[in-house]
XYZ file of C-alpha atoms in Angstrom:
572
model
C 50.632 -27.662 10.057
C 48.656 -25.642 7.482
C 46.226 -23.032 8.761
C 42.547 -23.396 7.875
C 41.402 -20.836 5.286
C 38.386 -18.871 6.565
C 36.650 -17.324 3.587
C 34.348 -15.168 5.728
C 37.370 -13.174 6.954
C 38.646 -12.463 3.420
C 35.377 -11.996 1.487
C 34.888 -8.356 2.480
C 38.432 -7.478 1.321
C 37.778 -9.226 -2.010
C 34.638 -7.125 -2.550
C 36.544 -3.938 -1.677
C 39.239 -4.786 -4.251
C 36.614 -5.375 -6.960
C 34.901 -2.116 -5.992
C 38.201 -0.222 -6.296
C 38.494 -1.564 -9.860
C 34.871 -0.895 -10.822
C 34.381 2.592 -9.306
C 36.997 4.474 -11.452
C 35.777 2.714 -14.602
C 32.141 3.617 -13.884
C 33.060 7.256 -13.150
C 35.033 7.465 -16.412
C 32.205 5.909 -18.472
C 29.716 8.292 -16.842
C 31.826 11.317 -17.768
C 32.487 10.280 -21.385
C 29.064 8.557 -21.764
C 30.363 5.683 -23.899
C 29.208 2.074 -24.255
C 31.265 -0.975 -25.288
C 29.792 -4.242 -26.594
C 31.782 -7.498 -26.668
C 30.201 -10.366 -28.615
C 31.239 -13.831 -29.694
C 29.115 -16.607 -31.197
C 28.774 -19.733 -29.028
C 26.657 -21.880 -31.397
C 23.925 -21.569 -34.038
C 20.288 -22.721 -33.936
C 19.552 -23.110 -37.669
C 20.563 -19.650 -38.938
C 20.106 -17.912 -35.561
C 23.357 -17.374 -33.632
C 23.395 -17.667 -29.829
C 26.011 -15.142 -28.794
C 27.830 -14.466 -25.556
C 27.372 -10.690 -25.152
C 28.928 -8.420 -22.541
C 27.869 -4.776 -22.292
C 30.072 -2.240 -20.511
C 28.098 0.975 -20.157
C 27.660 3.729 -17.532
C 24.349 2.306 -16.263
C 25.697 -1.196 -15.646
C 29.094 -0.278 -14.216
C 27.660 2.269 -11.750
C 25.079 -0.224 -10.513
C 27.721 -2.965 -10.261
C 29.986 -0.665 -8.224
C 27.047 0.047 -5.881
C 26.353 -3.688 -5.458
C 30.050 -4.383 -4.710
C 30.250 -1.525 -2.178
C 27.150 -2.692 -0.316
C 28.201 -6.370 -0.364
C 31.673 -5.454 1.026
C 30.073 -3.684 3.987
C 27.418 -6.374 4.495
C 30.059 -9.148 4.558
C 32.049 -7.151 7.127
C 28.892 -6.788 9.229
C 28.095 -10.515 8.918
C 31.406 -11.509 10.575
C 29.926 -10.216 13.869
C 26.249 -10.972 13.267
C 26.936 -14.600 12.239
C 30.002 -15.218 14.429
C 28.274 -17.980 16.462
C 27.248 -19.856 13.311
C 29.574 -22.775 12.613
C 28.575 -22.736 8.925
C 29.552 -19.086 8.386
C 31.877 -20.005 5.492
C 29.004 -21.675 3.648
C 26.875 -18.583 4.262
C 29.637 -16.338 2.883
C 29.989 -18.458 -0.271
C 26.225 -18.205 -0.854
C 26.352 -14.405 -0.496
C 29.272 -14.273 -2.971
C 27.268 -16.411 -5.411
C 24.411 -13.959 -5.016
C 26.677 -11.019 -5.896
C 28.036 -12.965 -8.897
C 24.489 -13.674 -10.163
C 23.563 -10.000 -9.888
C 26.646 -8.931 -11.836
C 25.865 -11.507 -14.542
C 22.390 -9.991 -14.830
C 23.919 -6.510 -15.139
C 26.594 -7.250 -17.762
C 24.808 -9.844 -19.966
C 22.189 -8.120 -22.185
C 21.457 -11.321 -24.130
C 18.115 -12.852 -23.118
C 19.371 -16.455 -23.079
C 22.624 -15.752 -21.211
C 20.792 -13.348 -18.885
C 18.846 -16.369 -17.621
C 22.023 -17.551 -15.842
C 22.031 -14.511 -13.588
C 18.234 -14.336 -13.351
C 17.822 -17.981 -12.258
C 20.939 -17.751 -10.095
C 19.309 -14.926 -8.110
C 16.141 -16.968 -7.583
C 17.939 -20.170 -6.583
C 20.446 -18.570 -4.195
C 17.751 -16.385 -2.619
C 15.709 -19.533 -1.867
C 18.726 -21.203 -0.220
C 19.459 -18.077 1.836
C 15.847 -17.597 2.957
C 15.657 -21.196 4.272
C 19.107 -20.836 5.878
C 17.833 -21.199 9.475
C 16.033 -24.464 8.579
C 12.811 -24.078 10.538
C 9.190 -24.357 9.329
C 8.742 -20.574 9.109
C 11.876 -20.161 6.969
C 10.866 -23.050 4.714
C 7.377 -21.612 4.164
C 8.878 -18.177 3.358
C 11.437 -19.795 1.032
C 8.717 -21.687 -0.852
C 6.637 -18.518 -1.368
C 9.782 -16.680 -2.538
C 10.867 -19.454 -4.926
C 7.424 -20.164 -6.407
C 6.630 -16.474 -6.974
C 9.974 -15.940 -8.683
C 9.391 -19.038 -10.850
C 6.445 -17.210 -12.444
C 8.904 -14.556 -13.609
C 11.330 -17.215 -14.860
C 8.563 -18.822 -16.958
C 7.603 -15.408 -18.378
C 11.212 -14.770 -19.376
C 11.384 -18.176 -21.101
C 8.169 -17.380 -22.992
C 9.589 -14.027 -24.093
C 12.672 -15.889 -25.404
C 10.365 -18.107 -27.488
C 8.409 -15.118 -28.838
C 11.652 -13.335 -29.762
C 12.836 -16.260 -31.931
C 11.410 -14.690 -35.112
C 13.785 -11.719 -34.725
C 16.848 -13.923 -35.269
C 18.632 -12.636 -32.131
C 17.977 -12.184 -28.407
C 19.947 -9.053 -27.671
C 18.046 -6.584 -25.481
C 19.358 -3.456 -27.163
C 18.688 -4.664 -30.755
C 14.986 -5.523 -30.442
C 12.405 -4.088 -32.795
C 8.633 -4.068 -33.089
C 7.019 -7.235 -34.387
C 3.626 -8.962 -34.330
C 4.504 -10.501 -30.937
C 5.432 -7.193 -29.274
C 2.353 -7.228 -27.007
C 3.116 -10.752 -25.763
C 6.828 -10.011 -25.372
C 6.183 -6.775 -23.473
C 3.616 -8.404 -21.201
C 5.902 -11.350 -20.388
C 8.943 -9.161 -19.631
C 6.812 -6.800 -17.529
C 5.386 -9.730 -15.520
C 8.901 -11.114 -14.979
C 10.064 -7.743 -13.634
C 6.964 -7.437 -11.429
C 7.557 -10.798 -9.746
C 11.231 -10.014 -9.057
C 10.467 -6.522 -7.758
C 7.426 -7.734 -5.746
C 4.844 -5.481 -7.386
C 1.158 -6.200 -6.857
C -0.206 -8.864 -6.855
C 3.150 -10.583 -6.219
C 4.085 -8.507 -3.150
C 3.625 -11.003 -0.330
C 6.969 -12.801 -0.781
C 9.083 -9.751 0.094
C 8.125 -9.422 3.798
C 8.074 -13.240 4.061
C 11.698 -13.354 2.850
C 12.690 -11.498 6.051
C 13.067 -14.983 7.555
C 16.597 -14.903 6.092
C 19.532 -13.668 8.240
C 19.740 -9.856 8.481
C 22.955 -9.551 6.366
C 21.056 -11.305 3.562
C 18.164 -8.870 3.966
C 20.591 -5.939 3.831
C 21.955 -7.182 0.496
C 18.875 -8.778 -1.090
C 16.354 -6.052 -0.292
C 18.542 -3.062 -1.019
C 20.529 -3.553 -4.205
C 20.221 -7.036 -5.667
C 17.144 -9.249 -5.884
C 14.329 -6.691 -5.679
C 16.049 -4.162 -7.929
C 16.712 -6.817 -10.590
C 13.185 -6.316 -11.976
C 13.598 -2.528 -12.067
C 16.981 -2.885 -13.783
C 15.500 -5.274 -16.379
C 12.788 -2.738 -17.213
C 15.396 0.040 -17.488
C 17.360 -2.094 -19.977
C 14.200 -2.969 -21.949
C 12.486 0.421 -21.666
C 13.078 1.694 -25.272
C 11.531 -1.538 -26.587
C 8.707 -1.817 -24.033
C 7.593 1.837 -24.173
C 6.619 1.387 -27.835
C 3.573 -0.620 -26.670
C 0.650 1.775 -26.053
C -0.521 0.267 -22.736
C 2.851 -0.252 -21.016
C 3.335 3.102 -19.244
C -0.253 3.441 -18.019
C -0.425 -0.121 -16.679
C 2.990 0.121 -15.015
C 2.002 3.413 -13.345
C -1.266 1.935 -12.021
C 0.453 -1.173 -10.590
C 3.313 0.863 -9.088
C 1.024 3.375 -7.378
C -1.124 0.545 -5.953
C 1.995 -1.184 -4.621
C 3.496 1.876 -2.962
C 0.153 2.804 -1.330
C -0.426 -0.732 -0.032
C 3.129 -0.964 1.340
C 2.892 2.419 3.078
C -0.439 1.627 4.748
C 0.808 -1.810 5.854
C 3.990 -0.357 7.386
C 1.890 2.004 9.515
C 0.467 -0.882 11.608
C 3.431 -3.318 11.513
C 5.470 -4.034 14.669
C 8.193 -6.298 13.247
C 11.317 -4.184 12.637
C 12.561 -6.032 9.556
C 9.089 -6.185 8.004
C 8.700 -2.406 8.331
C 11.984 -1.933 6.437
C 10.885 -4.538 3.860
C 7.592 -2.701 3.337
C 9.482 0.580 2.959
C 11.598 -1.139 0.287
C 8.379 -2.187 -1.433
C 7.112 1.397 -1.257
C 10.329 2.770 -2.805
C 10.251 0.101 -5.541
C 6.749 1.314 -6.357
C 8.149 4.858 -6.561
C 10.835 3.712 -9.048
C 8.250 1.875 -11.172
C 5.914 4.890 -11.038
C 8.653 7.221 -12.281
C 9.317 4.765 -15.112
C 5.595 4.673 -15.884
C 5.704 8.486 -16.130
C 8.597 8.203 -18.609
C 11.395 9.287 -16.242
C 13.820 6.360 -16.671
C 16.982 8.220 -15.642
C 15.345 9.369 -12.413
C 14.159 5.810 -11.682
C 17.752 4.583 -12.091
C 19.050 7.471 -9.958
C 16.597 6.638 -7.158
C 17.505 2.941 -7.417
C 21.191 3.730 -6.710
C 20.578 6.140 -3.822
C 17.894 3.900 -2.292
C 20.247 0.905 -2.346
C 22.823 2.777 -0.250
C 20.588 4.161 2.492
C 18.424 1.013 2.659
C 21.519 -1.174 3.207
C 22.529 1.238 6.000
C 19.054 0.963 7.546
C 19.210 -2.846 7.503
C 22.682 -2.892 9.088
C 21.517 -0.533 11.872
C 18.442 -2.706 12.404
C 20.649 -5.823 12.413
C 22.840 -4.280 15.114
C 19.758 -3.665 17.270
C 18.440 -7.183 16.639
C 21.849 -8.669 17.494
C 21.996 -6.675 20.746
C 18.426 -7.617 21.756
C 18.969 -11.384 21.599
C 17.700 -11.598 17.995
C 14.275 -10.170 18.798
C 12.709 -8.143 15.969
C 9.745 -6.667 17.869
C 9.723 -2.871 18.054
C 7.841 -2.907 21.357
C 10.791 -4.566 23.108
C 13.340 -1.926 22.084
C 13.914 1.705 22.962
C 16.284 4.271 24.504
C 19.396 3.214 22.569
C 20.924 6.707 22.403
C 23.183 6.402 25.470
C 24.621 2.928 24.851
C 24.732 2.905 21.029
C 25.517 6.478 19.863
C 26.995 5.513 16.470
C 24.067 3.237 15.627
C 21.615 5.961 16.685
C 23.303 8.593 14.503
C 23.466 6.328 11.434
C 19.884 5.187 12.043
C 18.632 8.797 12.032
C 20.671 9.555 8.881
C 19.201 6.533 7.057
C 15.655 7.477 8.075
C 16.199 11.077 6.967
C 17.448 9.867 3.568
C 14.430 7.558 3.281
C 12.000 10.406 4.015
C 13.761 12.706 1.536
C 15.168 15.236 4.009
C 16.955 18.132 2.252
C 20.507 17.477 1.026
C 20.485 13.770 1.904
C 20.912 11.321 -0.979
C 17.237 10.352 -1.065
C 16.233 14.008 -1.384
C 17.839 14.507 -4.800
C 16.224 11.502 -6.479
C 12.869 11.459 -4.689
C 12.307 15.213 -4.862
C 13.165 15.275 -8.584
C 10.714 12.433 -9.283
C 7.864 14.188 -7.454
C 8.673 17.618 -8.930
C 8.776 16.169 -12.455
C 5.473 14.354 -11.933
C 3.924 17.646 -10.684
C 5.435 19.722 -13.525
C 4.535 17.514 -16.480
C 0.878 16.885 -17.336
C -0.079 13.564 -15.750
C -3.080 11.867 -14.199
C -4.207 13.994 -11.226
C -5.412 10.998 -9.186
C -2.074 9.198 -9.584
C -0.219 12.370 -8.620
C -2.310 12.795 -5.446
C -1.681 9.164 -4.443
C 2.093 9.567 -5.000
C 2.108 12.657 -2.760
C 0.051 10.792 -0.149
C 2.582 7.923 -0.118
C 5.368 10.456 0.528
C 3.587 11.487 3.745
C 3.037 7.791 4.601
C 6.782 7.189 4.310
C 7.451 10.031 6.714
C 4.737 8.714 9.077
C 6.006 5.149 9.514
C 9.656 6.275 9.588
C 8.929 8.708 12.437
C 6.961 6.035 14.311
C 9.866 3.621 13.819
C 12.398 6.141 15.156
C 10.232 7.169 18.124
C 9.856 3.568 19.256
C 13.463 2.442 18.903
C 15.503 5.579 19.656
C 13.551 7.936 21.912
C 10.915 5.650 23.411
C 11.341 3.890 26.761
C 13.158 0.550 26.758
C 10.955 -2.467 27.490
C 13.741 -5.065 27.420
C 15.249 -6.803 30.443
C 17.557 -4.687 32.637
C 20.486 -7.037 32.025
C 20.587 -6.385 28.253
C 24.095 -5.307 27.186
C 24.141 -3.140 24.072
C 27.513 -3.046 22.352
C 28.860 -1.904 18.976
C 32.296 -3.050 17.795
C 34.373 -1.864 14.852
C 32.989 -4.585 12.559
C 29.551 -3.075 13.172
C 30.412 0.634 13.137
C 32.778 0.612 10.114
C 30.113 -0.531 7.584
C 27.607 1.860 9.142
C 29.947 4.857 8.860
C 30.912 4.029 5.248
C 27.306 3.636 4.137
C 26.130 6.683 6.103
C 28.742 8.844 4.366
C 27.555 7.455 1.019
C 23.936 8.137 2.041
C 24.895 11.788 2.458
C 27.123 12.438 -0.580
C 25.942 9.958 -3.243
C 22.917 11.998 -4.307
C 24.804 15.203 -5.089
C 27.765 13.277 -6.578
C 25.501 11.401 -9.008
C 23.752 14.632 -10.001
C 27.157 15.963 -11.091
C 28.427 12.979 -13.060
C 25.289 11.233 -14.420
C 24.617 12.032 -18.103
C 21.015 13.216 -17.644
C 19.279 15.753 -19.868
C 17.089 17.331 -17.212
C 15.302 20.330 -18.662
C 14.634 23.319 -16.362
C 11.259 23.269 -14.621
C 9.567 26.603 -13.854
C 7.193 26.005 -10.951
C 5.260 28.033 -8.416
C 6.491 28.041 -4.812
C 3.555 25.889 -3.652
C 4.302 23.245 -6.308
C 8.010 23.388 -5.486
C 7.448 22.965 -1.754
C 4.721 20.319 -2.052
C 7.039 17.291 -1.414
C 8.504 18.851 1.752
C 5.011 19.862 2.959
C 3.873 16.234 2.646
C 7.003 14.972 4.463
C 6.481 17.434 7.330
C 2.757 16.664 7.589
C 3.482 12.933 7.913
C 6.136 13.656 10.556
C 3.835 15.889 12.622
C 0.914 13.441 12.512
C 3.189 10.526 13.500
C 4.719 12.535 16.352
C 1.303 13.553 17.653
C -0.305 10.109 17.433
C 2.660 8.317 19.028
C 3.512 10.763 21.826
C 0.127 12.156 22.968
C -2.254 10.090 25.053
C -5.109 10.053 22.572
C -8.608 9.180 23.787
C -9.393 7.308 20.605
C -7.349 4.824 18.643
C -6.422 5.617 15.019
C -9.151 4.873 12.496
C -7.234 1.948 10.980
C -7.050 0.279 14.425
C -10.729 0.858 15.310
C -12.285 -0.904 12.309
C -11.209 -4.585 12.365
C -11.419 -5.031 8.598
C -9.049 -2.138 7.845
C -6.671 -3.292 10.573
C -6.538 -6.852 9.217
C -6.238 -5.555 5.651
C -3.281 -3.394 6.676
C -1.512 -6.165 8.613
C -2.075 -8.722 5.827
C -1.037 -6.369 2.986
C -4.588 -5.953 1.646
C -5.103 -9.723 2.134
C -2.354 -10.499 -0.390
C -0.666 -12.824 2.129
C -3.560 -15.324 2.484
C -4.586 -14.896 -1.167
C -1.103 -15.758 -2.452
C -0.376 -18.649 -0.070
C -3.079 -20.542 1.854
C -6.044 -19.612 -0.341
C -4.402 -20.564 -3.632
C -3.021 -23.816 -2.208
C -6.258 -25.079 -0.622
C -7.996 -26.371 -3.786
C -4.876 -27.999 -5.364
C -4.033 -29.676 -2.023
C -7.598 -31.020 -1.704
C -7.596 -32.333 -5.297
C -4.147 -33.925 -4.954
C -5.105 -35.533 -1.613
C -8.240 -37.075 -3.147
C -6.210 -38.213 -6.150
C -3.694 -39.857 -3.806
C -6.395 -41.707 -1.863
C -8.622 -42.716 -4.785
C -5.992 -43.622 -7.395
C -2.442 -43.941 -6.105
C -3.320 -45.706 -2.852
C -6.271 -47.737 -4.205
C -6.762 -48.686 -7.865
C -3.181 -48.149 -9.038
C -1.855 -50.269 -6.154
C -4.451 -53.012 -6.784
C -3.838 -53.165 -10.533
C -0.091 -52.429 -10.310
C 2.917 -54.269 -8.940
C 1.738 -54.479 -5.345
C -1.636 -55.955 -6.351
C -0.028 -58.476 -8.735
C 2.468 -59.491 -6.058
C -0.227 -60.127 -3.447
C -2.349 -62.045 -6.008
C 0.602 -64.290 -6.931
C 1.302 -64.975 -3.248
C -2.338 -65.945 -2.660
C -2.343 -68.202 -5.734
C 0.871 -69.982 -4.707
C -0.394 -70.541 -1.157
C -3.631 -72.019 -2.508
C -1.663 -74.331 -4.816
C 0.508 -75.517 -1.946
C -2.565 -76.295 0.155
C -4.367 -78.071 -2.694
C -1.518 -80.392 -3.796
C 0.099 -80.934 -0.390
C 3.541 -80.380 -1.918
C 6.868 -81.305 -0.333
C 10.335 -79.713 -0.610
C 11.522 -82.524 -2.888
C 8.920 -81.522 -5.472
C 10.276 -77.963 -5.502
C 13.811 -79.242 -6.118
C 12.642 -81.460 -8.938
C 10.681 -78.676 -10.585
C 13.650 -76.300 -10.285
C 16.074 -78.785 -11.854
C 13.661 -79.514 -14.706
C 13.224 -75.777 -15.310
C 17.002 -75.243 -15.414
C 17.470 -78.115 -17.897
C 14.707 -76.786 -20.177
C 16.265 -73.318 -20.107
C 19.743 -74.658 -20.961
C 18.397 -76.746 -23.813
C 16.626 -73.717 -25.268
C 19.829 -71.694 -25.086
């Protein structure tokens, strides 16, 4: 008897094998700084060839290796988290399709072929968000899918506007009369995928997906796809005069909104999602300031420690009977020492603690923005968001790790090897990846001569956020925080500056009302009366009236039928 093949038990090993192939190649390409293009023509539209293009460069291979490493650990974690799900093989196949779509987006620089990976990410993310098949998941999946469709339409429009160039290769584009429209469409597509304002509300809603999906989607794949697209397109897009300023404004607004919303949130996964949104804003802001290499550097390091944070949070959720409320957790240090240690490491990397991976990228971004002449208001807001990150991270840690436990006394907290192994791998990467990338990445970082106050400004902001969070969450204050006292600010914070109702219920109210009236006044009234149903009822009424008027018998029907058949045969 043949044994049943369980793909969920082998998927993690497959990802590890692919990572072992990709990691040496990416390290070699980083050291020699070389790029290889492979092209072959698929077909021609008039004189314009549609080519299948594959680009093998240091940027793509390093990011692909990061995606494969995180997906290997997430699939290992999902074997425990999803062990009671009888459709775990289907779930694993969907996650593998997600990884495949992301790699297609990385290695295909051709706009038309890139659509395969771009649309694949949107479609598979929708299926994974609605995986639990309840009304909440379906609503979150619809917001996710419809928001991402805006980006898909923008990418299709940019393909149409690029037709006059005779090719759709990202790295061969030049300035034309449609450059403003092309740049705007590509920037909008990246904003929808990376959940920048005003398209931010789908990212916390997508937390309805299983936690392994969140660990993969919101660390290194779906949300970073927009950032990666802008990094690929940056030489072309930066030639438009308004691109950098507009991107910086949107990014700073997003990171501020996400930081303020995370301060008042109590759902564990939503806090991590909002921190992802804040870090995406930081990447976009560094790109708006012209620091593309640092944005890419922060994208890699953020993917590693954010995946670790999601896996630690998933372990806590799994141990607390799938509850995500912070107020139900606490005092996990004695029963879950490994999870506690990795959790603290991930939070330190997120805050930018010295010599963690997040420190190298985040500190360099802030130091460069302080050193070079930039908008003072934008700089102050970026520094303020650094303290916000430290604030909500400290509040998160105080509640879950050191605070008193509010769960039932019969809760058994356990961590097996399938949970601790991914955590230990990713925590080691969260420590060493920053310094390792500094050594091997081909970046031309010029020396920055700064005063001690400018140099220490990022760490001062981190420490100030930590101290304020510690004081407000441990001392018995007589007054509530200002954001909790004023109802409007509290609601604005919880609803992401009212983006949630504005992007869902508010926008759907008028179209639903119009379509409902259309259904009642046309489809269910005049169209039915004048259409097939109305004609059918009229013919029935007419035939009944005829039968009553002529008092017909069955013999008459038989005679009429035979006459009709004879006439038809004679005509034929």
